[in-house]
Amino acid sequence: MRKNNFTTTKPANRKLTTEKSADKAAAPAAKAAAPVKSAAASGSTSSAPAASVSSEKSEPEKTWENAAAYKVSKETFRAELDELLELGFHTDFESAPVETLYKAIATLINKQLKRRRFEFQKARRKAGKNVPDTKKIYYISMEFLMGQSLKNNLYNLDETDLVAEVLKDRKLTPQDLYDCEPDAGLGNGGLGRLAACYMDALASQGYDAVGFSIRYEYGLFKQKIVDGWQAELPDNWLPGGYVWLNRRDEDTFKVSFYGDYEEYWTDDGLKYNLNNAEVVDAVPYDMLISGANSRVVDTLRLWKSESSNDNDFDMASFNNGDFSRAAQKENRAHLISKVLYPADNVEEGKELRLKQQYFMVSASCQNIVRNHFRDYGTLDNFSDKVAIHINDTHPALTIPELMRIFMDEYGYEWDDAWEQVSKTVSYTNHTVLAEALEKWNEDIVRVMMPRIYSILKEIDRRFREDMEEVFPGDEGKIDWMTPIAQGQVRMANLSVLGSQSVNGVSALHSEILKDDLFHDFYLATPEKFTNVTNGIAYRRWLCQSNPKLAGLIDSCIGPDYRKNADLLEKFADFADDPSVGEQVLSIKRENKVRMSNLIKKTTGIAPDPDSIFIVQAKRLHEYKRQLLNALRIISRYQKLKENPDLDMRPETYLFAAKTAPNYYLAKSIIQLICKIGEEIEKDPKIRSKMRVMFLENYSVTMAEHLMPAADISEQISLAGKEASGTGNMKMMINGAVTIGTMDGANVEMHEAVGGDNIFIFGQNAEEVQDNLRSYDSRRLYETDPVIKAAVDALGTGFAGTDFNNLKQYLIQKTYSIADPYMCLADFNDYCRVHKEIQDAYEDRKRWAHMSIINTAKASRFAADRSIREYADNIWHTKPAE
Ligand code: 26V
């Protein structure tokens, strides 16, 4: 095939204007002249009436350099608040409902962030575009599980005390406002929360970064448990959440789907026509991301889909009284950003999901390239100045979409475009589960995005040619690696071959990628593969969620660890200090009391704060083995039934988990946990010794209460399956002791705290590999009476519901493999370490020691550290500050 340039009608490096071009879909500024919709209509706060109280003359200028200038007196803040309440909310300070106070104060804080953001960008421009070693970082992710923002922003801007002062006049506290804010639940679990933690770390360390995602109208469903069964309700978060969203019509981009596509050859190369495409507008809503101890304010840009053409409203149908037909096209456009897909780690081949992905990717890539060209007048230095990170394979279409823009809109030839694109993109893998590896039906891709499909075919063709040189004649291997085969587009392969870097999220996981999942790619391009172990926004998860423990740490080692997480390790020096130990235990107890009260509010039951709080909170999935936990609980319950006077420290088992709506088996496991809890509640003697509670509707905000209250953190996945885990880090930093397998980040936690401060059990990843083939769960069931009794109890049931299906799952080969995640194989060892925990917990000095070591050694799991590793080793950039 001749070297083609895939040009459309535009010449190379042509400046972009709003002029009508043959390919209108590509004109970035097309909406520049569109009037900004009213605040009420758009949900924007940018034009809220009183958000512009002019600062007094005597106040210092609010510049980038002068962070102190943003500090205002209580009086000034109150004056701004009063004006906003009156003009923006038609009320006043004395009579405003607390929800209104929340909105108004959030609006003022958002305004301060906008000012800071503006000044940051101004300073960036002033410093010149050629600041060496700094790039613009773009983090593209289908999910950002942000949770609440007010508390975090107040903490970062150091305005909590000011707001507390102002609220005193209404006898309210900041917490009363926090309780009004809905979670921005724009994510399923670990992957989404990680992206949120990384935005915090990027801003806190002064990196110039933008996150890109979708402004889902409905976030992750609200979970309702009905008779133990999970039901899903829509999560309509925008009414309380919009205060943080700043609509920016002027940055609207157009995204094309479908259409009649034809390619033809000319003397200038391959050209194409695309007619009758379905074009939608991508309208950005910016959420501003404050950093702690940082003057940088970054942006999370969330795209909303809207119909791009007034003609999309069908006036003729309307006039005929066919109203649903009249709005059909508009609704089709709006549907794209309507709702977050609630599945993770399971197959989800829905067309709308692919549409969401391309929508997000196309708008983001157009935005990135437009910005770059505007700043530099060329794309030749693109990979020197831009880093684009794709969070799992969901944004993998970034690769062909950038190729499209470079070639079709800027006239690049294939090789030059590829050179830039493949040096700019980097990819993180978050799961090795085969069923979560995205594959799309080739025909769907071809029809939905014909131009992208054509580029994918060319990527595929060239890749096969390249691999033929690396693995000559090895058809099988090459076929396994290609982005298109057997009628499917394989997003993981596309991501690996189109990225300059591929990483896993814990040391073990990254090894598995090289040895197993991407082994052939590793052989072909070993230099691409690296590891960045996950990290958490520890200021949120420790300093804000557990202020008492953070205060104690301040008093021991000083507050600098709040800026530099490495310093937290010094807290280990206090592991055997009796007074610090006592305080650690009593703070944990206070946190448990607080959690217990919260649980009482929703369930009517207050678990005993002097019992051991054993927590497993995470998505419900077979590989995470909540079922193993439940089986051991059953076994323990049977023991207690036999001997109700058993001498033991009471235990409270707290579960929290959502699962994909169509994941029947996982829903059964939720029901099992609920029903065991119900059964135990019936017996006063037993429930004084053990309680099992399933906490409904797990969320970021719930986690912020739960993590500080955990004594034991359950991290019991089958080794080799959990890529990293991050809940494990959150509980660890709050002083919980982990019971876990050698999986994901547990391995590094074990290394950090040493064998005495963690309870490790079960097969390691290698043993799992070796044993899987010969594994016979039925034999274990038949030969081990304790296992048999627990499994049989599933058949008998709890609180009137039997769980024969789960019994069969564990021992019956009618399921392709019985017990595929080997619960029964690790059962006995799991019981063994739980016994050790009972003893360790009774030795209060030892427990305090373990707790302190866990908190201190969690320093290495700070997101700040992860982000520095990404910046240094993958993006090759430095902070802008
Ligand atoms: C897959 C799918 C499949 C199609 C439908 C929607 C959807 C959404 C998400 C996913 C992938 C989920 C992968 C994930 O969340 N992995 C988790 O990532 C965490 C952060 O790296 C890590 O700590 C967890 O171990 C890992 O399970």
mmCIF file of N, CA and C in Angstrom, residues 538 542-543 546-562 565 567-572 574 580 583-584 587 733-735 851-852 855-856:
data_model
loop_
_atom_site.group_PDB
_atom_site.id
_atom_site.type_symbol
_atom_site.label_atom_id
_atom_site.label_comp_id
_atom_site.label_asym_id
_atom_site.label_seq_id
_atom_site.Cartn_x
_atom_site.Cartn_y
_atom_site.Cartn_z
ATOM 1 N N TYR A 538 -4.074 11.084 50.678
ATOM 2 C CA TYR A 538 -4.056 10.799 52.119
ATOM 3 C C TYR A 538 -4.537 11.982 52.948
ATOM 4 N N LEU A 542 -6.954 10.581 55.474
ATOM 5 C CA LEU A 542 -6.479 10.594 56.856
ATOM 6 C C LEU A 542 -6.770 11.958 57.516
ATOM 7 N N CYS A 543 -6.193 13.013 56.971
ATOM 8 C CA CYS A 543 -6.267 14.305 57.670
ATOM 9 C C CYS A 543 -7.704 14.808 57.799
ATOM 10 N N ASN A 546 -10.127 11.686 59.458
ATOM 11 C CA ASN A 546 -9.752 11.247 60.804
ATOM 12 C C ASN A 546 -8.956 12.365 61.481
ATOM 13 N N PRO A 547 -9.607 13.517 61.716
ATOM 14 C CA PRO A 547 -8.870 14.691 62.197
ATOM 15 C C PRO A 547 -8.190 14.453 63.548
ATOM 16 N N LYS A 548 -8.770 13.607 64.371
ATOM 17 C CA LYS A 548 -8.166 13.363 65.698
ATOM 18 C C LYS A 548 -6.835 12.634 65.551
ATOM 19 N N LEU A 549 -6.823 11.596 64.715
ATOM 20 C CA LEU A 549 -5.567 10.866 64.519
ATOM 21 C C LEU A 549 -4.534 11.785 63.863
ATOM 22 N N ALA A 550 -4.996 12.569 62.884
ATOM 23 C CA ALA A 550 -4.064 13.494 62.221
ATOM 24 C C ALA A 550 -3.501 14.489 63.233
ATOM 25 N N GLY A 551 -4.350 14.937 64.155
ATOM 26 C CA GLY A 551 -3.898 15.868 65.185
ATOM 27 C C GLY A 551 -2.865 15.222 66.102
ATOM 28 N N LEU A 552 -3.114 13.973 66.441
ATOM 29 C CA LEU A 552 -2.142 13.253 67.287
ATOM 30 C C LEU A 552 -0.798 13.144 66.559
ATOM 31 N N ILE A 553 -0.874 12.853 65.266
ATOM 32 C CA ILE A 553 0.374 12.737 64.490
ATOM 33 C C ILE A 553 1.091 14.094 64.450
ATOM 34 N N ASP A 554 0.307 15.160 64.257
ATOM 35 C CA ASP A 554 0.885 16.520 64.313
ATOM 36 C C ASP A 554 1.686 16.697 65.599
ATOM 37 N N SER A 555 1.059 16.266 66.715
ATOM 38 C CA SER A 555 1.708 16.533 67.999
ATOM 39 C C SER A 555 2.945 15.650 68.183
ATOM 40 N N CYS A 556 3.002 14.541 67.499
ATOM 41 C CA CYS A 556 4.182 13.666 67.614
ATOM 42 C C CYS A 556 5.311 14.096 66.676
ATOM 43 N N ILE A 557 4.987 14.340 65.444
ATOM 44 C CA ILE A 557 6.073 14.559 64.454
ATOM 45 C C ILE A 557 5.968 15.905 63.748
ATOM 46 N N GLY A 558 5.008 16.729 64.146
ATOM 47 C CA GLY A 558 4.829 18.015 63.468
ATOM 48 C C GLY A 558 3.963 17.854 62.241
ATOM 49 N N PRO A 559 3.458 18.971 61.713
ATOM 50 C CA PRO A 559 2.459 18.891 60.641
ATOM 51 C C PRO A 559 3.029 18.755 59.224
ATOM 52 N N ASP A 560 4.344 18.705 59.088
ATOM 53 C CA ASP A 560 4.885 18.739 57.718
ATOM 54 C C ASP A 560 4.543 17.503 56.893
ATOM 55 N N TYR A 561 4.187 16.425 57.574
ATOM 56 C CA TYR A 561 3.806 15.221 56.818
ATOM 57 C C TYR A 561 2.569 15.491 55.963
ATOM 58 N N ARG A 562 1.828 16.545 56.282
ATOM 59 C CA ARG A 562 0.640 16.879 55.497
ATOM 60 C C ARG A 562 1.017 17.394 54.106
ATOM 61 N N ALA A 565 4.389 13.352 52.352
ATOM 62 C CA ALA A 565 3.917 12.102 52.963
ATOM 63 C C ALA A 565 5.062 11.244 53.489
ATOM 64 N N LEU A 567 7.316 11.933 55.354
ATOM 65 C CA LEU A 567 7.584 12.223 56.767
ATOM 66 C C LEU A 567 6.678 11.446 57.713
ATOM 67 N N LEU A 568 5.556 10.991 57.189
ATOM 68 C CA LEU A 568 4.622 10.244 58.034
ATOM 69 C C LEU A 568 5.305 9.022 58.649
ATOM 70 N N GLU A 569 6.310 8.526 57.963
ATOM 71 C CA GLU A 569 6.995 7.335 58.462
ATOM 72 C C GLU A 569 7.583 7.550 59.846
ATOM 73 N N LYS A 570 7.885 8.803 60.165
ATOM 74 C CA LYS A 570 8.476 9.092 61.489
ATOM 75 C C LYS A 570 7.532 8.733 62.634
ATOM 76 N N PHE A 571 6.263 8.642 62.307
ATOM 77 C CA PHE A 571 5.288 8.278 63.346
ATOM 78 C C PHE A 571 5.605 6.887 63.925
ATOM 79 N N ALA A 572 6.308 6.085 63.146
ATOM 80 C CA ALA A 572 6.675 4.732 63.617
ATOM 81 C C ALA A 572 7.535 4.795 64.872
ATOM 82 N N PHE A 574 6.931 6.202 67.384
ATOM 83 C CA PHE A 574 6.065 6.261 68.559
ATOM 84 C C PHE A 574 5.284 4.960 68.772
ATOM 85 N N VAL A 580 1.074 7.519 73.477
ATOM 86 C CA VAL A 580 0.602 7.626 72.088
ATOM 87 C C VAL A 580 -0.259 6.407 71.742
ATOM 88 N N GLN A 583 -3.659 6.781 73.165
ATOM 89 C CA GLN A 583 -4.452 7.762 72.411
ATOM 90 C C GLN A 583 -4.925 7.184 71.077
ATOM 91 N N VAL A 584 -4.046 6.442 70.430
ATOM 92 C CA VAL A 584 -4.439 5.818 69.161
ATOM 93 C C VAL A 584 -5.655 4.915 69.367
ATOM 94 N N ILE A 587 -8.784 7.063 70.102
ATOM 95 C CA ILE A 587 -9.301 7.722 68.889
ATOM 96 C C ILE A 587 -10.046 6.707 68.021
ATOM 97 N N ILE A 733 -3.895 3.335 56.488
ATOM 98 C CA ILE A 733 -3.411 4.641 56.968
ATOM 99 C C ILE A 733 -4.217 5.111 58.178
ATOM 100 N N ASN A 734 -5.429 4.562 58.320
ATOM 101 C CA ASN A 734 -6.240 4.871 59.497
ATOM 102 C C ASN A 734 -5.983 3.883 60.636
ATOM 103 N N GLY A 735 -4.929 3.116 60.520
ATOM 104 C CA GLY A 735 -4.497 2.271 61.632
ATOM 105 C C GLY A 735 -5.148 0.918 61.717
ATOM 106 N N SER A 851 -1.022 -0.892 64.968
ATOM 107 C CA SER A 851 -1.821 0.161 64.352
ATOM 108 C C SER A 851 -0.940 1.339 63.927
ATOM 109 N N ILE A 852 -0.056 1.732 64.846
ATOM 110 C CA ILE A 852 0.820 2.879 64.543
ATOM 111 C C ILE A 852 1.754 2.550 63.375
ATOM 112 N N THR A 855 -0.182 2.878 60.144
ATOM 113 C CA THR A 855 -0.377 4.274 59.737
ATOM 114 C C THR A 855 0.918 4.847 59.172
ATOM 115 N N ALA A 856 2.001 4.647 59.914
ATOM 116 C CA ALA A 856 3.274 5.266 59.524
ATOM 117 C C ALA A 856 3.760 4.748 58.178
#
